[in-house]
mmCIF file of C-alpha atoms in Angstrom:
data_model
loop_
_atom_site.group_PDB
_atom_site.id
_atom_site.type_symbol
_atom_site.label_atom_id
_atom_site.label_comp_id
_atom_site.label_asym_id
_atom_site.label_seq_id
_atom_site.Cartn_x
_atom_site.Cartn_y
_atom_site.Cartn_z
ATOM 1 C CA UNK A 1 129.083 86.187 101.785
ATOM 2 C CA UNK A 2 126.093 83.722 101.332
ATOM 3 C CA UNK A 3 123.803 84.051 98.514
ATOM 4 C CA UNK A 4 120.171 85.012 99.541
ATOM 5 C CA UNK A 5 116.893 83.695 98.011
ATOM 6 C CA UNK A 6 114.714 86.374 97.248
ATOM 7 C CA UNK A 7 110.939 85.637 96.335
ATOM 8 C CA UNK A 8 108.585 88.134 94.774
ATOM 9 C CA UNK A 9 104.962 87.850 96.022
ATOM 10 C CA UNK A 10 102.336 87.344 93.802
ATOM 11 C CA UNK A 11 100.081 90.549 93.571
ATOM 12 C CA UNK A 12 96.265 90.588 93.358
ATOM 13 C CA UNK A 13 94.580 93.468 92.169
ATOM 14 C CA UNK A 14 91.954 95.328 94.150
ATOM 15 C CA UNK A 15 88.811 97.091 92.992
ATOM 16 C CA UNK A 16 89.981 100.494 93.597
ATOM 17 C CA UNK A 17 92.684 99.955 90.898
ATOM 18 C CA UNK A 18 90.174 100.327 88.077
ATOM 19 C CA UNK A 19 88.547 103.822 88.144
ATOM 20 C CA UNK A 20 85.400 102.957 86.293
ATOM 21 C CA UNK A 21 84.272 100.165 88.374
ATOM 22 C CA UNK A 22 85.526 101.902 91.758
ATOM 23 C CA UNK A 23 83.421 104.783 90.923
ATOM 24 C CA UNK A 24 80.355 102.392 90.834
ATOM 25 C CA UNK A 25 81.293 100.985 94.064
ATOM 26 C CA UNK A 26 81.498 104.662 95.448
ATOM 27 C CA UNK A 27 78.031 105.356 94.139
ATOM 28 C CA UNK A 28 76.679 102.498 96.068
ATOM 29 C CA UNK A 29 78.110 103.092 99.057
ATOM 30 C CA UNK A 30 78.181 106.779 99.726
ATOM 31 C CA UNK A 31 74.513 107.180 100.226
ATOM 32 C CA UNK A 32 74.515 104.375 102.909
ATOM 33 C CA UNK A 33 77.396 106.574 104.768
ATOM 34 C CA UNK A 34 75.386 109.533 104.553
ATOM 35 C CA UNK A 35 72.134 107.792 105.399
ATOM 36 C CA UNK A 36 70.474 108.839 102.460
ATOM 37 C CA UNK A 37 69.848 105.465 101.646
ATOM 38 C CA UNK A 38 70.187 103.444 104.782
ATOM 39 C CA UNK A 39 70.365 99.555 104.875
ATOM 40 C CA UNK A 40 67.896 98.902 107.633
ATOM 41 C CA UNK A 41 67.201 95.070 107.052
ATOM 42 C CA UNK A 42 68.176 91.997 105.516
ATOM 43 C CA UNK A 43 66.184 92.620 102.294
ATOM 44 C CA UNK A 44 67.849 96.051 101.623
ATOM 45 C CA UNK A 45 71.506 94.343 102.222
ATOM 46 C CA UNK A 46 70.512 91.316 99.900
ATOM 47 C CA UNK A 47 69.890 94.125 97.300
ATOM 48 C CA UNK A 48 73.020 95.885 97.997
ATOM 49 C CA UNK A 49 75.411 92.718 97.716
ATOM 50 C CA UNK A 50 73.511 91.753 94.575
ATOM 51 C CA UNK A 51 74.589 95.157 93.052
ATOM 52 C CA UNK A 52 78.104 95.024 94.348
ATOM 53 C CA UNK A 53 78.450 91.320 93.246
ATOM 54 C CA UNK A 54 77.404 92.578 89.754
ATOM 55 C CA UNK A 55 80.227 95.115 89.628
ATOM 56 C CA UNK A 56 82.904 93.038 91.031
ATOM 57 C CA UNK A 57 82.009 90.209 88.669
ATOM 58 C CA UNK A 58 81.295 87.446 91.502
ATOM 59 C CA UNK A 59 77.632 87.422 90.662
ATOM 60 C CA UNK A 60 76.973 84.123 89.104
ATOM 61 C CA UNK A 61 73.192 84.112 89.602
ATOM 62 C CA UNK A 62 70.811 86.211 91.764
ATOM 63 C CA UNK A 63 69.731 83.021 93.425
ATOM 64 C CA UNK A 64 73.098 82.567 95.286
ATOM 65 C CA UNK A 65 71.495 85.217 97.749
ATOM 66 C CA UNK A 66 68.093 83.688 98.175
ATOM 67 C CA UNK A 67 68.977 82.780 101.681
ATOM 68 C CA UNK A 68 70.451 86.033 103.001
ATOM 69 C CA UNK A 69 66.987 86.935 104.645
ATOM 70 C CA UNK A 70 66.710 83.568 106.243
ATOM 71 C CA UNK A 71 70.316 83.552 107.963
ATOM 72 C CA UNK A 72 69.674 87.091 109.249
ATOM 73 C CA UNK A 73 66.260 86.073 110.575
ATOM 74 C CA UNK A 74 67.911 82.990 112.458
ATOM 75 C CA UNK A 75 70.695 85.554 113.699
ATOM 76 C CA UNK A 76 67.901 87.993 115.150
ATOM 77 C CA UNK A 77 66.338 84.748 116.854
ATOM 78 C CA UNK A 78 69.539 84.000 118.557
ATOM 79 C CA UNK A 79 70.468 87.595 119.323
ATOM 80 C CA UNK A 80 67.869 90.050 118.805
ATOM 81 C CA UNK A 81 69.804 93.169 119.413
ATOM 82 C CA UNK A 82 73.100 92.767 117.317
ATOM 83 C CA UNK A 83 71.703 92.640 113.841
ATOM 84 C CA UNK A 84 69.472 95.988 114.181
ATOM 85 C CA UNK A 85 72.366 97.477 116.007
ATOM 86 C CA UNK A 86 74.754 96.684 112.841
ATOM 87 C CA UNK A 87 72.363 98.122 110.488
ATOM 88 C CA UNK A 88 72.171 101.263 112.221
ATOM 89 C CA UNK A 89 75.613 101.923 113.353
ATOM 90 C CA UNK A 90 77.816 99.281 111.858
ATOM 91 C CA UNK A 91 76.870 99.458 108.226
ATOM 92 C CA UNK A 92 77.751 103.232 107.580
ATOM 93 C CA UNK A 93 81.158 102.401 109.251
ATOM 94 C CA UNK A 94 81.383 99.198 107.171
ATOM 95 C CA UNK A 95 80.970 100.982 103.918
ATOM 96 C CA UNK A 96 83.412 103.914 104.920
ATOM 97 C CA UNK A 97 86.077 101.024 105.645
ATOM 98 C CA UNK A 98 85.679 99.805 102.168
ATOM 99 C CA UNK A 99 86.115 103.241 100.652
ATOM 100 C CA UNK A 100 89.209 103.740 102.473
ATOM 101 C CA UNK A 101 90.768 101.339 100.004
ATOM 102 C CA UNK A 102 92.533 103.470 97.756
ATOM 103 C CA UNK A 103 94.095 105.398 100.847
ATOM 104 C CA UNK A 104 95.143 102.151 102.480
ATOM 105 C CA UNK A 105 96.332 100.598 99.235
ATOM 106 C CA UNK A 106 97.555 103.187 97.045
ATOM 107 C CA UNK A 107 99.116 100.883 94.400
ATOM 108 C CA UNK A 108 95.566 99.155 94.190
ATOM 109 C CA UNK A 109 97.069 95.660 95.012
ATOM 110 C CA UNK A 110 97.831 93.524 97.754
ATOM 111 C CA UNK A 111 100.761 91.011 97.759
ATOM 112 C CA UNK A 112 100.004 87.126 98.349
ATOM 113 C CA UNK A 113 101.812 84.472 99.839
ATOM 114 C CA UNK A 114 102.789 81.450 97.767
ATOM 115 C CA UNK A 115 102.822 77.879 99.249
ATOM 116 C CA UNK A 116 106.470 76.708 99.701
ATOM 117 C CA UNK A 117 108.053 80.206 99.083
ATOM 118 C CA UNK A 118 109.646 82.289 101.896
ATOM 119 C CA UNK A 119 108.005 85.737 101.916
ATOM 120 C CA UNK A 120 106.424 87.990 104.327
ATOM 121 C CA UNK A 121 103.401 90.257 103.927
ATOM 122 C CA UNK A 122 102.558 92.700 106.506
ATOM 123 C CA UNK A 123 99.265 94.262 106.631
ATOM 124 C CA UNK A 124 97.675 96.828 109.248
ATOM 125 C CA UNK A 125 94.895 96.271 111.224
ATOM 126 C CA UNK A 126 92.953 98.870 109.088
ATOM 127 C CA UNK A 127 94.121 97.161 105.915
ATOM 128 C CA UNK A 128 92.559 93.735 107.130
ATOM 129 C CA UNK A 129 89.597 95.291 108.190
ATOM 130 C CA UNK A 130 89.119 97.094 104.857
ATOM 131 C CA UNK A 131 89.568 93.816 102.877
ATOM 132 C CA UNK A 132 87.221 91.888 105.052
ATOM 133 C CA UNK A 133 84.634 94.607 104.666
ATOM 134 C CA UNK A 134 84.903 94.532 101.215
ATOM 135 C CA UNK A 135 84.645 90.897 100.963
ATOM 136 C CA UNK A 136 81.742 90.824 103.126
ATOM 137 C CA UNK A 137 79.842 93.335 100.731
ATOM 138 C CA UNK A 138 81.244 91.214 97.792
ATOM 139 C CA UNK A 139 83.249 94.221 96.192
ATOM 140 C CA UNK A 140 86.545 92.460 95.742
ATOM 141 C CA UNK A 141 87.636 91.275 92.354
ATOM 142 C CA UNK A 142 87.208 87.489 91.724
ATOM 143 C CA UNK A 143 90.660 85.522 91.534
ATOM 144 C CA UNK A 144 91.773 84.772 88.053
ATOM 145 C CA UNK A 145 92.922 81.390 88.745
ATOM 146 C CA UNK A 146 91.225 78.420 90.490
ATOM 147 C CA UNK A 147 94.185 77.865 92.689
ATOM 148 C CA UNK A 148 93.224 81.026 94.757
ATOM 149 C CA UNK A 149 90.197 81.275 96.977
ATOM 150 C CA UNK A 150 88.500 84.635 97.008
ATOM 151 C CA UNK A 151 87.504 86.728 100.177
ATOM 152 C CA UNK A 152 84.090 87.535 98.810
ATOM 153 C CA UNK A 153 81.202 86.086 100.897
ATOM 154 C CA UNK A 154 79.357 85.067 97.691
ATOM 155 C CA UNK A 155 78.994 81.439 98.762
ATOM 156 C CA UNK A 156 78.376 82.097 102.547
ATOM 157 C CA UNK A 157 74.521 82.296 102.276
ATOM 158 C CA UNK A 158 74.105 79.632 99.497
ATOM 159 C CA UNK A 159 71.950 76.777 100.844
ATOM 160 C CA UNK A 160 72.241 78.174 104.467
ATOM 161 C CA UNK A 161 68.462 78.578 105.122
ATOM 162 C CA UNK A 162 68.069 76.599 108.314
ATOM 163 C CA UNK A 163 71.593 76.017 109.047
ATOM 164 C CA UNK A 164 72.035 77.410 112.642
ATOM 165 C CA UNK A 165 75.794 77.388 112.669
ATOM 166 C CA UNK A 166 75.825 79.686 109.935
ATOM 167 C CA UNK A 167 73.697 82.232 111.662
ATOM 168 C CA UNK A 168 76.256 82.104 114.521
ATOM 169 C CA UNK A 169 79.004 82.667 112.176
ATOM 170 C CA UNK A 170 77.324 85.752 110.729
ATOM 171 C CA UNK A 171 76.893 87.113 114.244
ATOM 172 C CA UNK A 172 80.534 86.487 114.758
ATOM 173 C CA UNK A 173 81.635 88.529 111.864
ATOM 174 C CA UNK A 174 79.113 91.241 112.931
ATOM 175 C CA UNK A 175 80.744 91.487 116.316
ATOM 176 C CA UNK A 176 84.041 91.614 114.616
ATOM 177 C CA UNK A 177 83.006 94.552 112.720
ATOM 178 C CA UNK A 178 81.331 96.409 115.583
ATOM 179 C CA UNK A 179 84.455 95.950 117.908
ATOM 180 C CA UNK A 180 86.856 97.261 114.874
ATOM 181 C CA UNK A 181 84.927 100.274 114.463
ATOM 182 C CA UNK A 182 84.851 100.889 118.220
ATOM 183 C CA UNK A 183 81.020 100.590 118.511
ATOM 184 C CA UNK A 184 80.242 99.104 122.049
ATOM 185 C CA UNK A 185 78.627 95.524 121.901
ATOM 186 C CA UNK A 186 74.952 95.823 122.359
ATOM 187 C CA UNK A 187 73.610 94.094 125.550
ATOM 188 C CA UNK A 188 70.984 91.291 124.865
ATOM 189 C CA UNK A 189 68.109 91.586 127.362
ATOM 190 C CA UNK A 190 67.300 88.348 128.960
ATOM 191 C CA UNK A 191 63.855 87.003 128.860
ATOM 192 C CA UNK A 192 61.675 86.714 131.993
ATOM 193 C CA UNK A 193 61.967 82.852 131.614
ATOM 194 C CA UNK A 194 65.838 82.995 131.540
ATOM 195 C CA UNK A 195 65.941 85.153 134.534
ATOM 196 C CA UNK A 196 63.564 82.817 136.329
ATOM 197 C CA UNK A 197 65.610 79.769 135.407
ATOM 198 C CA UNK A 198 68.644 81.533 136.730
ATOM 199 C CA UNK A 199 66.948 82.321 140.042
ATOM 200 C CA UNK A 200 65.629 78.787 140.256
ATOM 201 C CA UNK A 201 69.319 77.485 139.913
ATOM 202 C CA UNK A 202 70.565 79.899 142.539
ATOM 203 C CA UNK A 203 67.849 78.870 145.042
ATOM 204 C CA UNK A 204 68.781 75.176 144.431
ATOM 205 C CA UNK A 205 72.346 75.850 144.966
ATOM 206 C CA UNK A 206 71.575 77.566 148.154
ATOM 207 C CA UNK A 207 69.589 74.686 149.382
ATOM 208 C CA UNK A 208 72.233 72.315 148.643
ATOM 209 C CA UNK A 209 74.608 74.366 150.650
#
């Protein structure tokens, strides 16, 4: 018989563990699900994450979200369909995913791996989507130690105005949510100039042949 080394994973508390703070999160998200208070644009989204960040404790200063509108505006320039489609169809589903947390994590906590220690943490797809959605809305508790990096998107928009790569990242995240919720990806209409360019390229290829 060989001895077996067993390591206990470090557990991180989720916001649903504290009833008082979780009720505040529910109060913010339920009206969005019911469409009583829809999130229709970046300004409304910015107001929401400022409120949820205040509840979770990750709001260092309101100015950390000053560039939210600019990042979403750049994303709309790149893809004019996905952002409005997300606000209309994806946002209520996103809030539902977050509020499923008590059901998905009945213990109100999630295990984390420690560097250099053998252990396995298994999460379902729904659990992963729930955590990413909660992070996107800045609802998660901030880590109690600097050794851990939080999932909240509180630094995502900081100094991001004019940074085109950040807008592409945002679109990637929105597409991830839309696909996770079973919402068909919107079709982006090509401009006339783009269509003309394609036709010209096809004509040139035919001439070369």
